[in-house]
Short mmCIF file of C-alpha atoms and ligand atoms in Angstrom, two decimals:
data_model
loop_
_atom_site.label_atom_id
_atom_site.label_comp_id
_atom_site.label_asym_id
_atom_site.label_seq_id
_atom_site.Cartn_x
_atom_site.Cartn_y
_atom_site.Cartn_z
CA MET R 1 -0.02 -0.04 0.23
CA ASN R 2 1.64 2.74 -0.72
CA MET R 3 -1.45 6.63 -0.19
CA THR R 4 -0.08 9.21 -1.33
CA ARG R 5 -1.08 12.39 1.69
CA THR R 6 -2.58 15.38 1.01
CA PHE R 7 -2.14 18.07 2.78
CA GLN R 8 -4.88 20.66 3.55
CA ARG R 9 -3.64 23.90 2.27
CA PRO R 10 -0.74 23.92 -0.58
CA ILE R 11 2.97 23.66 0.81
CA LYS R 12 4.85 26.84 -0.28
CA ARG R 13 6.43 27.75 2.96
CA ILE R 14 8.59 24.81 5.42
CA VAL R 15 10.12 24.49 8.59
CA VAL R 16 12.25 21.88 8.66
CA LYS R 17 14.34 20.92 12.07
CA LEU R 18 17.76 19.03 12.13
CA GLY R 19 18.94 17.38 15.39
CA SER R 20 22.45 17.47 16.83
CA SER R 21 22.02 13.68 15.81
CA GLN R 22 21.39 14.69 11.87
CA ILE R 23 24.14 16.67 11.20
CA VAL R 24 27.38 15.39 13.17
CA ASP R 25 28.52 12.31 13.39
CA LYS R 26 29.61 10.45 16.54
CA LYS R 27 33.04 11.82 16.24
CA PHE R 28 31.24 15.11 16.47
CA LYS R 29 32.33 15.90 13.15
CA ALA R 30 30.57 16.76 10.01
CA ARG R 31 28.09 14.44 8.16
CA ARG R 32 29.52 16.16 4.86
CA GLU R 33 27.27 13.81 2.30
CA ARG R 34 23.68 14.04 4.36
CA LEU R 35 24.17 18.25 4.74
CA ASN R 36 25.03 17.87 0.48
CA SER R 37 22.35 15.91 -0.05
CA LEU R 38 20.28 18.85 2.06
CA ALA R 39 21.82 21.05 -0.03
CA LYS R 40 20.39 19.46 -3.31
CA GLN R 41 17.14 18.98 -1.95
CA ILE R 42 16.60 21.79 -0.35
CA SER R 43 17.50 23.44 -4.23
CA HIS R 44 14.61 21.45 -5.98
CA LEU R 45 12.73 23.07 -3.36
CA HIS R 46 13.06 26.15 -4.46
CA LYS R 47 12.03 24.91 -7.92
CA LYS R 48 9.03 23.60 -7.62
CA GLY R 49 8.49 27.51 -6.01
CA ILE R 50 9.82 25.75 -1.61
CA GLU R 51 10.00 27.94 0.79
CA VAL R 52 12.44 26.34 3.14
CA VAL R 53 13.41 27.38 6.01
CA LEU R 54 15.69 25.20 8.72
CA VAL R 55 16.26 25.07 12.54
CA SER R 56 19.21 23.79 13.21
CA SER R 57 21.68 22.52 16.02
CA GLY R 58 24.76 20.63 16.26
CA ALA R 59 26.77 23.95 17.32
CA ILE R 60 27.41 22.45 20.87
CA ALA R 61 28.75 18.96 19.54
CA LEU R 62 30.59 20.59 16.66
CA GLY R 63 32.23 22.67 19.31
CA MET R 64 33.44 19.80 21.20
CA GLY R 65 35.15 18.17 17.97
CA GLU R 66 36.68 21.41 17.34
CA LEU R 67 38.37 21.01 21.35
CA ALA R 68 38.24 16.65 20.33
CA GLU R 69 36.02 16.05 23.00
CA THR R 70 34.89 12.36 22.77
CA ARG R 71 32.43 12.96 25.66
CA ARG R 72 29.69 15.81 26.73
CA ILE R 73 30.33 17.33 28.94
CA THR R 74 27.16 18.71 31.15
CA ASP R 75 28.24 22.23 33.01
CA LEU R 76 26.08 24.58 31.30
CA GLY R 77 28.63 27.55 30.76
CA ALA R 78 30.93 24.58 29.17
CA LEU R 79 28.12 23.78 27.11
CA GLN R 80 27.41 27.01 25.85
CA ALA R 81 31.22 27.62 25.15
CA ARG R 82 31.47 24.49 22.40
CA ALA R 83 28.44 25.94 21.21
CA ALA R 84 30.24 29.14 20.24
CA ILE R 85 32.78 27.57 18.98
CA GLY R 86 30.69 24.82 16.65
CA GLN R 87 28.38 27.45 15.14
CA ALA R 88 31.23 28.88 13.34
CA VAL R 89 32.27 25.64 11.93
CA LEU R 90 27.89 24.20 11.60
CA MET R 91 28.00 27.47 9.54
CA ARG R 92 31.09 27.33 7.38
CA ASN R 93 29.58 24.19 6.90
CA TYR R 94 26.36 24.81 5.47
CA ILE R 95 27.90 27.64 3.18
CA GLU R 96 29.82 25.01 1.63
CA SER R 97 27.07 22.11 1.19
CA PHE R 98 24.90 25.32 -0.23
CA LYS R 99 27.13 26.86 -2.74
CA LYS R 100 27.55 23.79 -4.14
CA VAL R 101 24.58 24.47 -5.62
CA GLY R 102 24.38 27.72 -5.93
CA LEU R 103 22.79 28.74 -3.33
CA LYS R 104 22.91 31.25 -0.02
CA CYS R 105 22.50 30.82 2.72
CA ALA R 106 22.20 32.98 6.34
CA GLN R 107 22.83 32.73 10.16
CA VAL R 108 19.52 33.68 12.44
CA LEU R 109 20.72 32.81 16.48
CA LEU R 110 17.13 33.24 18.32
CA SER R 111 15.63 32.74 21.64
CA TRP R 112 12.83 32.30 23.62
CA ASP R 113 11.78 35.70 24.37
CA ASP R 114 12.53 36.45 21.11
CA PHE R 115 9.24 35.53 20.69
CA GLY R 116 6.10 37.34 22.28
CA LYS R 117 4.00 39.89 20.55
CA ASP R 118 6.89 43.16 20.25
CA ALA R 119 8.29 44.52 18.15
CA ARG R 120 11.20 42.09 18.19
CA THR R 121 8.85 39.44 16.77
CA LEU R 122 8.40 41.63 14.37
CA ASN R 123 12.01 42.08 13.92
CA VAL R 124 12.53 38.60 13.06
CA ARG R 125 10.21 37.86 10.67
CA HIS R 126 10.81 40.91 8.60
CA THR R 127 14.43 39.97 8.68
CA LEU R 128 13.91 35.70 7.53
CA ASP R 129 10.51 36.88 5.03
CA ALA R 130 13.32 39.56 3.69
CA LEU R 131 15.83 36.54 3.36
CA LEU R 132 13.35 34.50 1.36
CA GLN R 133 12.23 36.60 -0.90
CA LYS R 134 16.27 36.98 -1.78
CA GLY R 135 15.94 33.26 -2.23
CA VAL R 136 18.34 32.50 0.51
CA VAL R 137 17.92 29.98 3.31
CA PRO R 138 18.04 30.99 6.44
CA VAL R 139 19.62 29.02 8.87
CA ILE R 140 18.21 29.56 12.47
CA ASN R 141 19.88 28.09 16.15
CA GLU R 142 18.65 29.21 19.26
CA ASN R 143 21.31 31.89 21.16
CA ASP R 144 23.01 29.53 23.02
CA THR R 145 25.22 32.30 25.01
CA THR R 146 22.15 34.13 25.59
CA SER R 147 19.30 31.35 26.40
CA THR R 148 19.59 27.87 27.60
CA GLU R 149 16.26 25.85 27.38
CA GLU R 150 17.30 24.41 23.91
CA ILE R 151 20.34 23.20 25.48
CA LYS R 152 19.22 21.38 28.96
CA PHE R 153 15.62 20.09 26.56
CA GLY R 154 14.87 19.96 23.37
CA ASP R 155 17.74 20.03 20.58
CA ASN R 156 15.61 22.65 18.87
CA ASP R 157 12.42 21.37 18.93
CA LYS R 158 10.28 24.37 20.44
CA LEU R 159 12.20 26.72 18.24
CA SER R 160 11.49 25.29 15.17
CA ALA R 161 7.60 24.97 16.16
CA LEU R 162 7.77 28.99 16.95
CA VAL R 163 9.96 29.57 14.05
CA ALA R 164 6.77 27.71 12.34
CA LYS R 165 3.68 29.94 14.03
CA LEU R 166 6.00 32.98 13.07
CA LEU R 167 6.16 32.51 9.05
CA HIS R 168 3.04 31.15 8.77
CA ALA R 169 4.45 27.08 7.43
CA ASN R 170 2.23 25.35 5.18
CA LEU R 171 4.19 22.48 7.31
CA LEU R 172 6.42 21.50 9.72
CA VAL R 173 9.17 18.55 8.88
CA ILE R 174 10.98 17.76 12.14
CA LEU R 175 14.18 14.46 10.99
CA SER R 176 14.89 12.04 13.97
CA ASP R 177 16.67 9.40 13.31
CA VAL R 178 13.99 6.63 13.70
CA ASP R 179 11.38 6.83 11.25
CA GLY R 180 8.61 8.69 12.67
CA LEU R 181 6.63 7.85 15.74
CA LEU R 182 6.91 4.28 16.75
CA ASP R 183 3.91 2.62 18.21
CA ILE R 184 4.04 -0.54 21.26
CA ASN R 185 5.89 -3.18 18.71
CA LYS R 186 8.12 -0.35 16.64
CA LYS R 187 5.41 0.02 14.34
CA VAL R 188 5.85 3.95 12.76
CA TYR R 189 2.03 5.72 12.51
CA ARG R 190 1.45 6.70 9.29
CA GLU R 191 -1.47 8.91 10.84
CA ILE R 192 -1.71 11.06 13.61
CA LYS R 193 -5.46 12.91 13.86
CA GLU R 194 -5.08 13.65 17.29
CA ILE R 195 -2.73 13.84 20.77
CA THR R 196 -4.00 11.03 22.43
CA HIS R 197 -3.06 9.44 26.03
CA GLU R 198 -1.34 7.58 24.02
CA ILE R 199 1.03 8.82 21.90
CA LEU R 200 1.45 10.75 24.35
CA THR R 201 3.02 7.75 26.25
CA VAL R 202 4.33 6.21 23.55
CA SER R 203 6.53 9.29 23.46
CA SER R 204 7.22 9.83 26.48
CA GLY R 205 10.90 8.29 25.84
CA THR R 206 13.76 10.06 26.35
CA SER R 207 16.97 9.92 24.32
CA ASN R 208 20.24 9.84 26.03
CA ILE R 209 22.77 9.28 23.64
CA GLN R 210 26.28 11.23 23.35
CA VAL R 211 24.60 13.70 20.13
CA ALA R 212 21.43 13.01 19.70
CA ARG R 213 19.03 15.21 22.21
CA GLY R 214 15.71 15.87 22.71
CA GLY R 215 14.04 12.50 22.11
CA MET R 216 10.21 11.77 21.07
CA LYS R 217 8.86 14.08 24.16
CA THR R 218 10.06 17.04 23.20
CA LYS R 219 9.72 16.61 19.53
CA ILE R 220 5.63 15.88 20.48
CA ASP R 221 5.27 19.00 22.10
CA ALA R 222 6.95 20.49 19.81
CA VAL R 223 3.55 19.31 16.83
CA GLN R 224 0.96 20.29 19.98
CA ILE R 225 2.24 24.08 19.44
CA ALA R 226 2.04 23.78 15.69
CA ARG R 227 -0.90 21.88 16.36
CA GLU R 228 -2.07 25.59 17.92
CA LYS R 229 -1.51 26.87 14.33
CA ASN R 230 -2.74 24.97 12.38
CA ILE R 231 0.71 23.61 10.55
CA PRO R 232 0.72 19.58 10.40
CA CYS R 233 3.51 18.02 10.61
CA ILE R 234 5.82 14.87 9.91
CA ILE R 235 8.61 13.37 11.92
CA ALA R 236 10.58 11.13 9.66
CA GLY R 237 14.03 9.61 9.62
CA GLY R 238 16.58 12.21 8.56
CA ASN R 239 18.45 9.30 6.53
CA VAL R 240 15.68 8.28 3.78
CA GLN R 241 17.35 9.41 0.37
CA ASP R 242 15.51 12.55 -0.62
CA VAL R 243 13.14 12.33 2.77
CA LEU R 244 11.67 16.18 1.93
CA VAL R 245 11.39 16.02 -1.88
CA LYS R 246 9.23 13.02 -0.47
CA ILE R 247 7.37 14.71 1.99
CA THR R 248 6.40 17.98 -0.38
CA SER R 249 5.51 15.08 -3.38
CA GLY R 250 3.35 13.54 -0.63
CA GLU R 251 4.59 9.93 0.04
CA PRO R 252 3.92 8.75 3.24
CA VAL R 253 7.18 8.86 5.14
CA GLY R 254 7.41 8.96 8.53
CA THR R 255 4.46 10.31 11.06
CA TYR R 256 2.37 13.25 9.41
CA PHE R 257 0.20 14.56 12.63
CA LYS R 258 -2.77 15.33 9.95
CA ILE R 259 -4.88 18.82 10.21
N1 LIG K 301 21.28 24.62 20.13
C1 LIG K 301 22.55 23.93 20.76
C2 LIG K 301 22.93 23.43 19.52
O1 LIG K 301 23.68 24.22 18.32
C3 LIG K 301 21.79 23.18 21.07
C4 LIG K 301 21.61 21.06 21.24
C5 LIG K 301 22.48 20.63 22.19
O2 LIG K 301 21.94 20.56 23.28
O3 LIG K 301 23.16 19.57 22.00
O4 LIG K 301 24.36 22.23 19.69
#
């Protein structure tokens, strides 16, 4: 059975969230092939008239790689310092990959305080809109120097939902190490219409791996935030070949949280 998915609204603007393990390998080095493939897919999406905003972690992990560290430390200030080191490395890698396909990207660092109802939020939106208008791919990360929520909890899951809401995105895609939300038999839910007690229960385990952070719980939290603005979400495996192209073509990849 290979049914095509339909979306309520045409997909014109998507927010794609990439956790650290999507970008960085176990040795804390950039996953160059993955980034190149991502850039290629985004170029393909642009040609189809779809704007893409990335919300990408990986700064801390890459910072650790720069310092030749092999284990994640726990001290918050030290993690923030790794993020400051790694953010530049992260952007250098994105710039390189996008250059191969003739695209440009821009670094945007945000914190949760930027999402109120004041002028600050408006400034964020204006900047992102202007970047998209120029065909530039915004690469958003939490500003780990001033804000530490995602370091502690989410690996940018919540941030991606706030960005999707702010930009009135038509879809939020959260790329993960697993192929979607798994039921108790480890089978991927293909479509979820409501976040029921069962869904909350199966998502409540968190990740403990060195590079990957967040786990399913924070992803479902993000889905719930996006749904407040009727934004459908897909949690899918980042290792699926051409995952973004497939998703935007309606192929039944990952778990679709339908509106
Ligand atoms: N903003 C952080 C990063 O990009 C969050 C991820 C983490 O805690 O490792 O590295």
